[in-house]
mmCIF file of C-alpha atoms and ligand atoms in Angstrom:
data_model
loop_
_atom_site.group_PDB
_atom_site.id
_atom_site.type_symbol
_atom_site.label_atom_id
_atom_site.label_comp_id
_atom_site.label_asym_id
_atom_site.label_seq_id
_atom_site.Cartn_x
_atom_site.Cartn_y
_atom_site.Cartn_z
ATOM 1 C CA UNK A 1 0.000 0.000 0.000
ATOM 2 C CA UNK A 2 1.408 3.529 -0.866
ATOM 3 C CA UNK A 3 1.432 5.924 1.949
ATOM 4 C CA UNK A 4 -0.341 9.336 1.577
ATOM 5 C CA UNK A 5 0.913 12.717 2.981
ATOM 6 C CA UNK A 6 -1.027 16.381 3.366
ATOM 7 C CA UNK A 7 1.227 18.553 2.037
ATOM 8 C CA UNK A 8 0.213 22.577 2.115
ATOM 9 C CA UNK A 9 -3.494 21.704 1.240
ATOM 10 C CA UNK A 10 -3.341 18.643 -1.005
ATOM 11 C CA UNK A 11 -3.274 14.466 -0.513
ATOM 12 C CA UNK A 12 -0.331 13.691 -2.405
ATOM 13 C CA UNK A 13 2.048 10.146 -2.581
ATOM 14 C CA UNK A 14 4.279 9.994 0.478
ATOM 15 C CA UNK A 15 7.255 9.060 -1.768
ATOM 16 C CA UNK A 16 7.263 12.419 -3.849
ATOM 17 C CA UNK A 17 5.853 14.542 -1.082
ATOM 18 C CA UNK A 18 7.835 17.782 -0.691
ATOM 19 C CA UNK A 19 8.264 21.135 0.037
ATOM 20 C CA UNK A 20 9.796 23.962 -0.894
ATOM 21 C CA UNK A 21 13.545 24.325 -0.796
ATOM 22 C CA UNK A 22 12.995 27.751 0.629
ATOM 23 C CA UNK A 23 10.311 27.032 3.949
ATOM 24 C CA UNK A 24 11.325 28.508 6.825
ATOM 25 C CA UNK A 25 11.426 24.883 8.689
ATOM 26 C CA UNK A 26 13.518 24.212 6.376
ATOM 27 C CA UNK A 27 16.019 27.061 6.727
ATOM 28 C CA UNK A 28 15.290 28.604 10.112
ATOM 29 C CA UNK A 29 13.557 25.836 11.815
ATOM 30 C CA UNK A 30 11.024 28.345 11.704
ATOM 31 C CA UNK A 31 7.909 26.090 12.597
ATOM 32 C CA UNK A 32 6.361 23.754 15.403
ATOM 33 C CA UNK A 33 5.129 20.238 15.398
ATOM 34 C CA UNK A 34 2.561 17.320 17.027
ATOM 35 C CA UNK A 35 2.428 13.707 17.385
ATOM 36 C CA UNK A 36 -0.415 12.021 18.485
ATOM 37 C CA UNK A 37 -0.847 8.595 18.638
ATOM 38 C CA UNK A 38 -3.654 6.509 16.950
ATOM 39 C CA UNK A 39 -5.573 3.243 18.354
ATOM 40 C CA UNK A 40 -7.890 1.247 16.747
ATOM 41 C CA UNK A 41 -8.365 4.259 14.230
ATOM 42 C CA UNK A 42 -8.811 6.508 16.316
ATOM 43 C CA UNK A 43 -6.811 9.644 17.638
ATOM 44 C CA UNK A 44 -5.831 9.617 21.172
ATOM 45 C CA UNK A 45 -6.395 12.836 23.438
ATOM 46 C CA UNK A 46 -6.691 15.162 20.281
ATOM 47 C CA UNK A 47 -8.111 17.781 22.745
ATOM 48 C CA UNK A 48 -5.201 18.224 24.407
ATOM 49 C CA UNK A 49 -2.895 17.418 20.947
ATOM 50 C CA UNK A 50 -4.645 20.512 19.576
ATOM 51 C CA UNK A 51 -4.508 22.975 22.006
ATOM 52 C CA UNK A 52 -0.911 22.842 22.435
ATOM 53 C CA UNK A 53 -0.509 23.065 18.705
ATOM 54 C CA UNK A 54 -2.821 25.824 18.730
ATOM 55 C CA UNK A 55 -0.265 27.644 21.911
ATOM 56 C CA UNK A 56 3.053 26.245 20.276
ATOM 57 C CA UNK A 57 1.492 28.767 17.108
ATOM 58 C CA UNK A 58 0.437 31.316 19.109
ATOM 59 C CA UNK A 59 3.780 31.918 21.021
ATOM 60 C CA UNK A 60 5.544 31.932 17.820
ATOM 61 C CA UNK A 61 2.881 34.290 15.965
ATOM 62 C CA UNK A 62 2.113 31.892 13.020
ATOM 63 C CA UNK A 63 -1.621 32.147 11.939
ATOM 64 C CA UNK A 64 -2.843 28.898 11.862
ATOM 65 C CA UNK A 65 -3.249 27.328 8.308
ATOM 66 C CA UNK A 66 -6.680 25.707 8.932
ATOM 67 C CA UNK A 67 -9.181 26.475 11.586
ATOM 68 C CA UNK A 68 -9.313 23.518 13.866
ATOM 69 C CA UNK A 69 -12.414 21.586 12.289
ATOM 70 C CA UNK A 70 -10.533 21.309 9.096
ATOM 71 C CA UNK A 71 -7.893 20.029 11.128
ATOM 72 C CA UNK A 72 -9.752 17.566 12.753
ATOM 73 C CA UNK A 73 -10.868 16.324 9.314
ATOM 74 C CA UNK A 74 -7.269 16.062 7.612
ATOM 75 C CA UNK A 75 -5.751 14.050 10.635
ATOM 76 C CA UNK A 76 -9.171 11.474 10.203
ATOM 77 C CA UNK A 77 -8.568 11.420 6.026
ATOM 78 C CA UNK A 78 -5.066 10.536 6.610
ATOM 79 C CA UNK A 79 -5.552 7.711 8.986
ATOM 80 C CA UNK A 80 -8.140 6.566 6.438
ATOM 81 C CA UNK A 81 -6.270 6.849 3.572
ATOM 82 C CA UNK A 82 -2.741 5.218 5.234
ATOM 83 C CA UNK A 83 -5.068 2.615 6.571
ATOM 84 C CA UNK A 84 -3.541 3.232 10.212
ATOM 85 C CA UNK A 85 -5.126 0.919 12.710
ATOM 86 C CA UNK A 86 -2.528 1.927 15.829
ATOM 87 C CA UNK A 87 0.455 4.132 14.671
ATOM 88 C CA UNK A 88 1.119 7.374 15.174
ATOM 89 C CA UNK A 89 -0.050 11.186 13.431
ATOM 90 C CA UNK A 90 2.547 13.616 12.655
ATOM 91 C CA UNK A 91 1.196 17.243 12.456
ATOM 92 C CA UNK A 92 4.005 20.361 11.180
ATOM 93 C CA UNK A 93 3.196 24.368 10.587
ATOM 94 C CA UNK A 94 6.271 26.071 9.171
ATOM 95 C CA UNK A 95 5.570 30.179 8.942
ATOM 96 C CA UNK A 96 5.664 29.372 5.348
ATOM 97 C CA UNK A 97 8.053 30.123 2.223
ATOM 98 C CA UNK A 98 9.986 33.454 1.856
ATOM 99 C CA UNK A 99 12.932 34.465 0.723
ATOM 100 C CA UNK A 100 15.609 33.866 3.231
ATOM 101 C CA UNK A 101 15.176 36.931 5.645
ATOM 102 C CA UNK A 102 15.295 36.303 9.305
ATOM 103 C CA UNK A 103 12.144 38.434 10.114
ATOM 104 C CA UNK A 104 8.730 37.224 9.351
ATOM 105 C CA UNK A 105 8.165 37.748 5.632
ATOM 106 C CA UNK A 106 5.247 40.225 5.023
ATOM 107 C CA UNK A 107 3.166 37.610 3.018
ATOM 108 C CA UNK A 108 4.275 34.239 4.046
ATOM 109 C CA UNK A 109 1.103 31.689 4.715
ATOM 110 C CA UNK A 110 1.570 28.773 6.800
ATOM 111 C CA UNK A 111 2.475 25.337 5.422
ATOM 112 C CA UNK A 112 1.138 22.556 7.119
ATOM 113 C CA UNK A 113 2.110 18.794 6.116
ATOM 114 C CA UNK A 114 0.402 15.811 7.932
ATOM 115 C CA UNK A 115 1.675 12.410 7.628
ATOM 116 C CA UNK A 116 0.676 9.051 8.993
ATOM 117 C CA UNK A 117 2.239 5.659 9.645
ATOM 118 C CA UNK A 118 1.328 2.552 11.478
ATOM 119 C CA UNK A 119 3.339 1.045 14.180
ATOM 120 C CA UNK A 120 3.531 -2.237 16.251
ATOM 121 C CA UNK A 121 3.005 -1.586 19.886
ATOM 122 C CA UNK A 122 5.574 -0.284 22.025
ATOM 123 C CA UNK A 123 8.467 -3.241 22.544
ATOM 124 C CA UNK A 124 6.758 -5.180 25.365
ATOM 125 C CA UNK A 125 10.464 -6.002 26.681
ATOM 126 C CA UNK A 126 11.014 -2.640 27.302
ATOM 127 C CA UNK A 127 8.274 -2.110 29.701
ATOM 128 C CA UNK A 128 9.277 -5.752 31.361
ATOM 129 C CA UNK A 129 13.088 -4.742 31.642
ATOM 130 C CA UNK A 130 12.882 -0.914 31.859
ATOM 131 C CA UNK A 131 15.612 1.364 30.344
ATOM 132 C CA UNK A 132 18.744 3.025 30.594
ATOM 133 C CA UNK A 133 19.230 6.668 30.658
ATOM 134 C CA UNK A 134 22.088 8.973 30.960
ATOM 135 C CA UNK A 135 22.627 12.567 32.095
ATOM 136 C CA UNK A 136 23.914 15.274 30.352
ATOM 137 C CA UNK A 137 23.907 19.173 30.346
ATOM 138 C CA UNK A 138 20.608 20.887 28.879
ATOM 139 C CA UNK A 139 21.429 22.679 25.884
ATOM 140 C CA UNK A 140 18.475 23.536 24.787
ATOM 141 C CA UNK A 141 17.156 27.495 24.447
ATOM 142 C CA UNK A 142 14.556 29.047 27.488
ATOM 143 C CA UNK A 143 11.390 28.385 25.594
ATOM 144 C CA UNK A 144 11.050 24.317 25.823
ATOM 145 C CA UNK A 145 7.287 24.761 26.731
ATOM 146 C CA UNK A 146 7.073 25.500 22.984
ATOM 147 C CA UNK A 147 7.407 22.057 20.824
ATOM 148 C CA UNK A 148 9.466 24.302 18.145
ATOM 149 C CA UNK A 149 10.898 21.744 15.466
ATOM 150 C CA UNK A 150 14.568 23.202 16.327
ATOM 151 C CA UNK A 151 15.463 19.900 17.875
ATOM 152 C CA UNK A 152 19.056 20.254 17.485
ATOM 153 C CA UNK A 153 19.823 19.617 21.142
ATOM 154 C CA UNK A 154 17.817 17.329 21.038
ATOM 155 C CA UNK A 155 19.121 14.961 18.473
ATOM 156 C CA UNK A 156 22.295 15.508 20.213
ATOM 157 C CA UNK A 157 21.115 14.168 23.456
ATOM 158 C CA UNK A 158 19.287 11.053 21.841
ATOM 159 C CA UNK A 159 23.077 10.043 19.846
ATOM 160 C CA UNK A 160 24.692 10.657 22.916
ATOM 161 C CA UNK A 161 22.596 7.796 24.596
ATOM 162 C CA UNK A 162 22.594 5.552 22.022
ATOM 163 C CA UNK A 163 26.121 5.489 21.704
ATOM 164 C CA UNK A 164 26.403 5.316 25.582
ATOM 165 C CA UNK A 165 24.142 2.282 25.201
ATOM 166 C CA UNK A 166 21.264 4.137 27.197
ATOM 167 C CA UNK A 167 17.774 4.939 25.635
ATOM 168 C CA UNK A 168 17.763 8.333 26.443
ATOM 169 C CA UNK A 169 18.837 11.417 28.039
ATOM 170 C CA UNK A 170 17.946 13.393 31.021
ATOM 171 C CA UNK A 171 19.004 16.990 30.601
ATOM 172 C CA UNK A 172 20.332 18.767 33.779
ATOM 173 C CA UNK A 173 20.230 22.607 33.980
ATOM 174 C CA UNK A 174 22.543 25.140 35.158
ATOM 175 C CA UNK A 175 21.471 24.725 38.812
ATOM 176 C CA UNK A 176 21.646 20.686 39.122
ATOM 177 C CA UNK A 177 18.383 20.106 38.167
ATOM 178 C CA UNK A 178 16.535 17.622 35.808
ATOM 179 C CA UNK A 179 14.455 19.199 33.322
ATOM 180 C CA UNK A 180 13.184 16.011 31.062
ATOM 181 C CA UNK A 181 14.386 13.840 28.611
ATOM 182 C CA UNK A 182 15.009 14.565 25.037
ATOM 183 C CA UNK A 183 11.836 13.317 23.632
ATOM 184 C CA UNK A 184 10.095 12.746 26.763
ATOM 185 C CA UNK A 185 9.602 13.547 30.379
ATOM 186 C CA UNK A 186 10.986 12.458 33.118
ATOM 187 C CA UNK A 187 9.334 10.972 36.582
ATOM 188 C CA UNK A 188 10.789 10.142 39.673
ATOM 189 C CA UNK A 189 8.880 8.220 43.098
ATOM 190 C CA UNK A 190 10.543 8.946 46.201
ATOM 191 C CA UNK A 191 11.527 6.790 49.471
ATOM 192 C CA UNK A 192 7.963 8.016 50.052
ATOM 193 C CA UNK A 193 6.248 7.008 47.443
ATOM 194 C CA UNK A 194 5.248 9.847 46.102
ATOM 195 C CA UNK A 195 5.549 10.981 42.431
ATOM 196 C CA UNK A 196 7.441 13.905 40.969
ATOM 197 C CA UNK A 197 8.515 15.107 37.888
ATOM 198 C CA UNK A 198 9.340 18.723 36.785
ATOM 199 C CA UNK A 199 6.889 21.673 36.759
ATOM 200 C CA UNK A 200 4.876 22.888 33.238
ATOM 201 C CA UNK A 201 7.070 25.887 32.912
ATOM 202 C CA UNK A 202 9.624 27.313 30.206
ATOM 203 C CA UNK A 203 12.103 24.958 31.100
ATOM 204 C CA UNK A 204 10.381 21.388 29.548
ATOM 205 C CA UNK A 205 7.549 20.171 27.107
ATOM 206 C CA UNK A 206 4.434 19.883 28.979
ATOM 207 C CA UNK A 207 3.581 16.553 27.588
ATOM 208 C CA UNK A 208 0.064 15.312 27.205
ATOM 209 C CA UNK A 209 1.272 11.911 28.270
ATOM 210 C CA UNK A 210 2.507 13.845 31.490
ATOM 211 C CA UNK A 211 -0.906 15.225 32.100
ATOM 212 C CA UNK A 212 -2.576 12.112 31.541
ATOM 213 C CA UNK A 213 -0.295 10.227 34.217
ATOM 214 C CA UNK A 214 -1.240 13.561 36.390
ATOM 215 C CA UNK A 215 -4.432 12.934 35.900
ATOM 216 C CA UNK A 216 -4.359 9.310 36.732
ATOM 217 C CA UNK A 217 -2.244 9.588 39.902
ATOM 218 C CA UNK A 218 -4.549 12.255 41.082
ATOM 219 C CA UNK A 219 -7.868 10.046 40.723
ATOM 220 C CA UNK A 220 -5.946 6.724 41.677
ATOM 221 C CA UNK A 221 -5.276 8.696 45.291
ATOM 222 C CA UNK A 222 -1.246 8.617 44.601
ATOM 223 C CA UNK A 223 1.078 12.449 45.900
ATOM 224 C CA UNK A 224 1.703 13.749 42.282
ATOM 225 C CA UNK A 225 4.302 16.684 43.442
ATOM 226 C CA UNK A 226 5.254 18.764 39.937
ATOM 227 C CA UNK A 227 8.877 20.440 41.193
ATOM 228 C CA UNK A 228 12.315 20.081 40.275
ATOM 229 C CA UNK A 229 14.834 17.016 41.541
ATOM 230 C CA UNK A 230 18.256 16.682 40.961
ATOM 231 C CA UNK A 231 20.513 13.512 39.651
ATOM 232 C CA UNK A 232 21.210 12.571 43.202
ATOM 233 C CA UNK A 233 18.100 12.638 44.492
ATOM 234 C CA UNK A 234 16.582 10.178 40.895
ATOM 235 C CA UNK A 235 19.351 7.913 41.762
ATOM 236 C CA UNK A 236 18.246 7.593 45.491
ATOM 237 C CA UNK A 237 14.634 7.433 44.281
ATOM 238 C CA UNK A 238 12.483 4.063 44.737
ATOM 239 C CA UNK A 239 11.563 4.194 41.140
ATOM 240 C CA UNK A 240 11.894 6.110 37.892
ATOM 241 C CA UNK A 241 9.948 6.437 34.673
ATOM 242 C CA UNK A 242 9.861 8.290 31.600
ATOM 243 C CA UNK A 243 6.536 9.232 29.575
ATOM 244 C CA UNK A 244 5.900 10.579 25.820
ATOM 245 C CA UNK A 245 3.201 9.570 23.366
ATOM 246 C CA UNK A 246 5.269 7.840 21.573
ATOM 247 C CA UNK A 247 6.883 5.686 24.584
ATOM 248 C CA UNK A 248 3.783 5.312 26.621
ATOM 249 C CA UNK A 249 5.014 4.733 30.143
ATOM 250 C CA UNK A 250 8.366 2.683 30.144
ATOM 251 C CA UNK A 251 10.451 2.246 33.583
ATOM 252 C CA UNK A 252 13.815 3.577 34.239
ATOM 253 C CA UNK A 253 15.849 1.188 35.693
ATOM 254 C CA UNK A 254 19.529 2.575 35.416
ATOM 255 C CA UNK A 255 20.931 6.258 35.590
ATOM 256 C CA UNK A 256 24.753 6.902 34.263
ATOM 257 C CA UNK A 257 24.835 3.172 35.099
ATOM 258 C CA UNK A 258 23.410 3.393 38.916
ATOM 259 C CA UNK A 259 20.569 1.147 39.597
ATOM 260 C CA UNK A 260 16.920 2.263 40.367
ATOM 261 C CA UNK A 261 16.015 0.464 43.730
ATOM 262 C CA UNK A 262 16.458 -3.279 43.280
ATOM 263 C CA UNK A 263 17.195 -2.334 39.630
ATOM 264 C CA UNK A 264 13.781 -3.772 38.275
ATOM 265 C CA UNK A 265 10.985 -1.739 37.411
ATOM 266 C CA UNK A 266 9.233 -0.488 40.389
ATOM 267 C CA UNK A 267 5.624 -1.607 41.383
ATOM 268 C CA UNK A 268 3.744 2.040 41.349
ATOM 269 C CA UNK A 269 5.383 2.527 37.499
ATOM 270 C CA UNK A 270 3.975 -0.772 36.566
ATOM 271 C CA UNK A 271 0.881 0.011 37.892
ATOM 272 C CA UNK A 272 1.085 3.747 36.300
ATOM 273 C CA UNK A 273 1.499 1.822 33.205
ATOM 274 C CA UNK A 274 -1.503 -0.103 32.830
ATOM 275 C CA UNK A 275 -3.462 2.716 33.848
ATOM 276 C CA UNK A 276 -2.177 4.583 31.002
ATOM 277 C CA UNK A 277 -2.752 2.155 28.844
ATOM 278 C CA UNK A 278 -5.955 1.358 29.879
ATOM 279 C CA UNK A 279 -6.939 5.687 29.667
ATOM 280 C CA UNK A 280 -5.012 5.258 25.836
ATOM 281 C CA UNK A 281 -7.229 2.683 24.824
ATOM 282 C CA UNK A 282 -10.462 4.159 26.538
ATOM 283 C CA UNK A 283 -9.309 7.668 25.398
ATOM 284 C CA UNK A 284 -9.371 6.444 21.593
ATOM 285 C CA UNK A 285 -12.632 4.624 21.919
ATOM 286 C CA UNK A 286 -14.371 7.722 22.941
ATOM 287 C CA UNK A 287 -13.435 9.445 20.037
HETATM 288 N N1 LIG B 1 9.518 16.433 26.167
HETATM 289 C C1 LIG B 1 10.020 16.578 24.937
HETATM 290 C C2 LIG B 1 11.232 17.410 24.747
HETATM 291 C C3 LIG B 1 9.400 15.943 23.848
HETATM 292 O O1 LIG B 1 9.901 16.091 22.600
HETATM 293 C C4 LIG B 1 8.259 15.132 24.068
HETATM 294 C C5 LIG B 1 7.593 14.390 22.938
HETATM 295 N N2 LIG B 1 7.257 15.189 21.875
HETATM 296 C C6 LIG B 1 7.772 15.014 25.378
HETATM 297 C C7 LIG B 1 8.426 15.676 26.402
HETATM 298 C C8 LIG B 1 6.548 14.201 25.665
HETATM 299 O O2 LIG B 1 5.402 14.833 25.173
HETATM 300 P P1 LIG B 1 4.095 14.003 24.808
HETATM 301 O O3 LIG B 1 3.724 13.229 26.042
HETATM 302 O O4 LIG B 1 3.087 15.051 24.488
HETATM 303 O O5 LIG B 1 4.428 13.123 23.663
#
């Protein structure tokens, strides 16, 4: 089966899909993005998929190319047409094509491109075994609430675990503290048991897999504390875990090589887990 791509208004073959050599994601990485994941068909928290889109735009002053009904249609035509039973939804608005100038072209209109692709499930031995991560500095600008397609940083991060062996990396700012991980967030559970992962400010991507596990600890009776913690304090924790739509909820069993408590994947993340999947699969079903 040939894939399909929306590319600046049209369906056209995947293969041959393109834009224009002079779009500002291309040069400037002038432009912000979405993934959502699909079940069954269906989308999976597309409320909260599009309003962040919709604030990614309006922090960076890019009109939106379609009103959010449209939208809503072209993400549902191109899980029909790739035939996409669970995969995942890739949404990007550049500012458009201009000239090479580094402020906003007078008549640029915003290109949006949607793609689709199916996936199997997340690799069940990760969630059995948990992961690996690694620490390293946070390069990253002061606007990480914004998911800007400048990922430069964070490409570098991802290598830089992969050739360490890890599966990702947790970025550390200036003061000692973790803000998330490259491509996802980043959870610890303390000595106490209660969960804690970094605050929705400037500093990280406020994931909508974060909120969802928010949501669940909250109405599961769990402490969900959003602050800082440091790379002392996660390897001293009882348990660590890392969320992102594209992850789900996968334990973190080493840290620059230190074991997480016993070094298996702690009880309350396994349990996080299946609530997470179970709110995925309900989530999608309701759609
Ligand atoms: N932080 C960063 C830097 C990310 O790139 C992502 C995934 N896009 C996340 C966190 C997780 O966000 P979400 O749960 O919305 O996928």
């Amino acid at each position: 089966m040939s894939r399909i791509a929306y590319v600046g208004g049209q369906y056209v073959p995947h293969r041959t899909a393109a834009v224009h050599i002079e779009d500002r994601g291309y040069q400037f990485a002038d432009g912000v993005y979405e993934v959502l994941a699909v079940c069954g068909g269906r989308l999976v928290d597309e409320e909260r998929h599009l309003a962040r889109l919709g604030r990614s735009l309006g922090e960076l002053r890019i009109a939106p190319p379609l009103a959010d009904a449209a939208l809503r249609l072209v993400l549902r035509e191109i899980v029909r047409r790739n035939r996409v039973g669970d995969g995942l939804v890739y949404i990007q608005v550049t500012r458009g094509t201009a000239p090479r100038e580094h402020a906003f072209p007078a008549r640029a209109k915003a290109v949006l491109v949607v793609t689709a692709r199916r996936r199997r499930p997340v690799d069940p031995g990760l969630a059995e075994n948990g992961v690996a991560v690694i620490t390293i500095p946070d390069l990253r600008w002061q606007r990480c609430d914004i998911k800007a397609v400048a990922l430069t940083a964070n490409v570098l991060g991802k290598q830089a675990a992969r050739e360490a062996g890890a599966y990702e990396a947790w970025l550390v700012d200036r003061d000692g503290w973790v803000t998330e991980g490259t491509s996802t967030n980043a959870w610890i559970v303390t000595a106490e048991g209660a969960v804690v992962t970094h605050p929705a400010d400037r500093a990280i991507l406020n994931g909508v897999t974060r909120l969802a596990v928010l949501d669940i600890l909250r109405g599961d009776g769990q402490i969900a504390i959003e602050r800082p913690f440091t790379v002392a304090e996660a390897k001293q924790a009882r348990e660590a875990f890392l969320t992102s739509t594209t992850n789900e909820l996968l334990p973190v069993v080493r840290i620059d090589g230190d074991s997480i408590g016993n070094g298996a994947p702690g009880l309350l993340t396994r349990r996080l887990r299946e609530l997470y999947r179970a709110h995925v699969a309900r989530a999608a079903a309701a759609q």
